[in-house]
């Protein structure tokens, strides 16, 4: 029982980290564009960031519950707990993530946020590092 409770708390903390990566990632890219931070154009960071919000938008539009939410709920039930129970960190992470509102409100928020991420992707595009050519290679 204790193991399931700790695993449920770990899942909700992972969920919070996912959300923070999406939100803080966008803020960092926008700030980095103005402050000329080169790392915000890293293609791996940018495409992973875009993929994270794209998954959220697609799940929301398709009416699919987030797998992390489903997983946490299952672990809480296995621990004999209600979703609102858990350790201090688990409860606070849960409170930061979940709000009561109609589904369409969240779908709208996710779609708008996804559109902003896409716009920033186009306005501040990622850059691959230039390929280095050897001195003896022909310039094709």
Coordinates of C-alpha atoms in Angstrom, one line a residue:
X1 CA 0.0 0.0 0.0
X2 CA 2.8 2.4 0.9
X3 CA 4.6 1.6 -2.3
X4 CA 1.5 2.5 -4.4
X5 CA 1.0 5.7 -2.5
X6 CA 4.7 6.7 -3.1
X7 CA 4.4 5.7 -6.8
X8 CA 1.2 7.8 -7.2
X9 CA 3.0 10.8 -5.6
X10 CA 5.9 10.3 -8.0
X11 CA 3.6 10.2 -11.0
X12 CA 1.9 13.5 -9.9
X13 CA 5.3 15.1 -9.4
X14 CA 6.3 13.9 -12.9
X15 CA 3.1 15.3 -14.2
X16 CA 3.9 18.7 -12.6
X17 CA 7.4 18.6 -14.1
X18 CA 5.8 18.0 -17.5
X19 CA 3.6 21.0 -17.1
X20 CA 6.4 23.2 -15.9
X21 CA 8.6 22.2 -18.8
X22 CA 5.9 23.2 -21.3
X23 CA 5.1 26.6 -19.5
X24 CA 8.7 27.6 -18.5
X25 CA 10.1 26.3 -21.8
X26 CA 7.8 28.7 -23.7
X27 CA 8.7 31.6 -21.4
X28 CA 12.4 30.8 -21.8
X29 CA 12.3 30.7 -25.6
X30 CA 10.5 34.1 -25.7
X31 CA 12.9 35.6 -23.2
X32 CA 15.8 34.0 -25.0
X33 CA 14.8 35.5 -28.3
X34 CA 15.0 39.0 -26.9
X35 CA 18.1 38.3 -24.8
X36 CA 19.8 36.5 -27.6
X37 CA 20.3 33.2 -25.7
X38 CA 21.7 30.8 -28.2
X39 CA 20.5 27.7 -26.3
X40 CA 16.8 28.5 -26.9
X41 CA 17.3 27.6 -30.6
X42 CA 18.6 24.1 -29.8
X43 CA 16.5 21.9 -32.1
X44 CA 16.3 19.0 -29.6
X45 CA 14.9 21.2 -26.9
X46 CA 12.5 23.0 -29.2
X47 CA 11.1 19.8 -30.9
X48 CA 10.7 18.0 -27.6
X49 CA 9.0 21.0 -26.2
X50 CA 6.7 21.2 -29.2
X51 CA 6.0 17.5 -29.0
X52 CA 5.0 17.8 -25.3
X53 CA 2.3 20.5 -26.0
X54 CA 1.2 18.7 -29.2
X55 CA 0.5 15.6 -27.2
X56 CA -1.6 17.6 -24.7
X57 CA -3.6 19.3 -27.5
X58 CA -4.3 16.1 -29.3
X59 CA -5.4 14.3 -26.2
X60 CA -7.6 17.1 -25.3
X61 CA -9.2 17.5 -28.7
X62 CA -9.7 13.7 -28.9
X63 CA -11.3 13.6 -25.4
X64 CA -8.6 11.3 -24.0
X65 CA -7.7 11.6 -20.4
X66 CA -4.0 12.2 -19.8
X67 CA -2.3 8.8 -19.2
X68 CA -0.4 10.3 -16.2
X69 CA -3.7 11.2 -14.6
X70 CA -5.1 7.7 -15.3
X71 CA -1.9 6.2 -13.9
X72 CA -2.0 8.3 -10.7
X73 CA -5.7 7.4 -10.1
X74 CA -5.0 3.7 -10.5
X75 CA -2.1 3.8 -8.1
X76 CA -4.2 5.8 -5.6
X77 CA -7.0 3.2 -5.8
X78 CA -4.4 0.4 -5.4
X79 CA -3.1 2.1 -2.3
X80 CA -6.7 2.3 -1.0
X81 CA -6.7 6.1 -1.2
X82 CA -9.0 8.7 -2.7
X83 CA -7.4 10.8 -5.4
X84 CA -7.2 13.8 -3.0
X85 CA -5.1 11.8 -0.5
X86 CA -1.3 11.4 -0.6
X87 CA 1.8 12.8 0.9
X88 CA 2.4 16.5 1.4
X89 CA 4.3 16.9 -1.9
X90 CA 1.8 14.7 -3.7
X91 CA -1.2 16.8 -2.5
X92 CA 0.4 20.1 -3.4
X93 CA 1.5 18.9 -6.8
X94 CA -2.0 17.6 -7.4
X95 CA -3.5 20.9 -6.2
X96 CA -1.3 22.9 -8.7
X97 CA -2.4 20.7 -11.6
X98 CA -6.1 20.0 -11.3
X99 CA -8.9 22.6 -11.3
X100 CA -12.7 22.2 -11.7
X101 CA -14.0 23.6 -15.0
X102 CA -15.8 22.2 -18.0
X103 CA -13.7 20.2 -20.4
X104 CA -14.1 22.8 -23.2
X105 CA -12.3 25.4 -21.1
X106 CA -9.2 23.2 -20.8
X107 CA -9.3 22.2 -24.5
X108 CA -9.5 25.9 -25.4
X109 CA -6.6 26.8 -23.1
X110 CA -4.5 23.9 -24.4
X111 CA -5.2 24.7 -28.1
X112 CA -4.4 28.4 -27.6
X113 CA -1.2 27.6 -25.7
X114 CA -0.3 25.1 -28.5
X115 CA -0.9 27.7 -31.1
X116 CA 1.4 30.1 -29.3
X117 CA 4.1 27.5 -29.1
X118 CA 3.7 26.9 -32.8
X119 CA 3.9 30.6 -33.5
X120 CA 7.0 31.0 -31.4
X121 CA 8.5 27.9 -33.2
X122 CA 8.0 29.8 -36.5
X123 CA 9.1 33.2 -35.3
X124 CA 12.1 31.9 -33.3
X125 CA 13.1 28.8 -35.3
X126 CA 15.4 26.2 -34.0
X127 CA 18.9 26.1 -35.6
X128 CA 21.0 23.0 -36.2
X129 CA 24.7 23.6 -35.8
X130 CA 26.5 24.1 -39.1
X131 CA 28.2 21.1 -40.6
X132 CA 31.9 21.2 -40.5
X133 CA 33.7 20.4 -43.8
X134 CA 37.2 19.0 -43.9
X135 CA 39.8 21.0 -45.8
X136 CA 40.2 18.2 -48.4
X137 CA 36.5 17.6 -49.1
X138 CA 35.1 19.1 -52.3
X139 CA 32.7 22.0 -51.8
X140 CA 29.4 20.3 -52.9

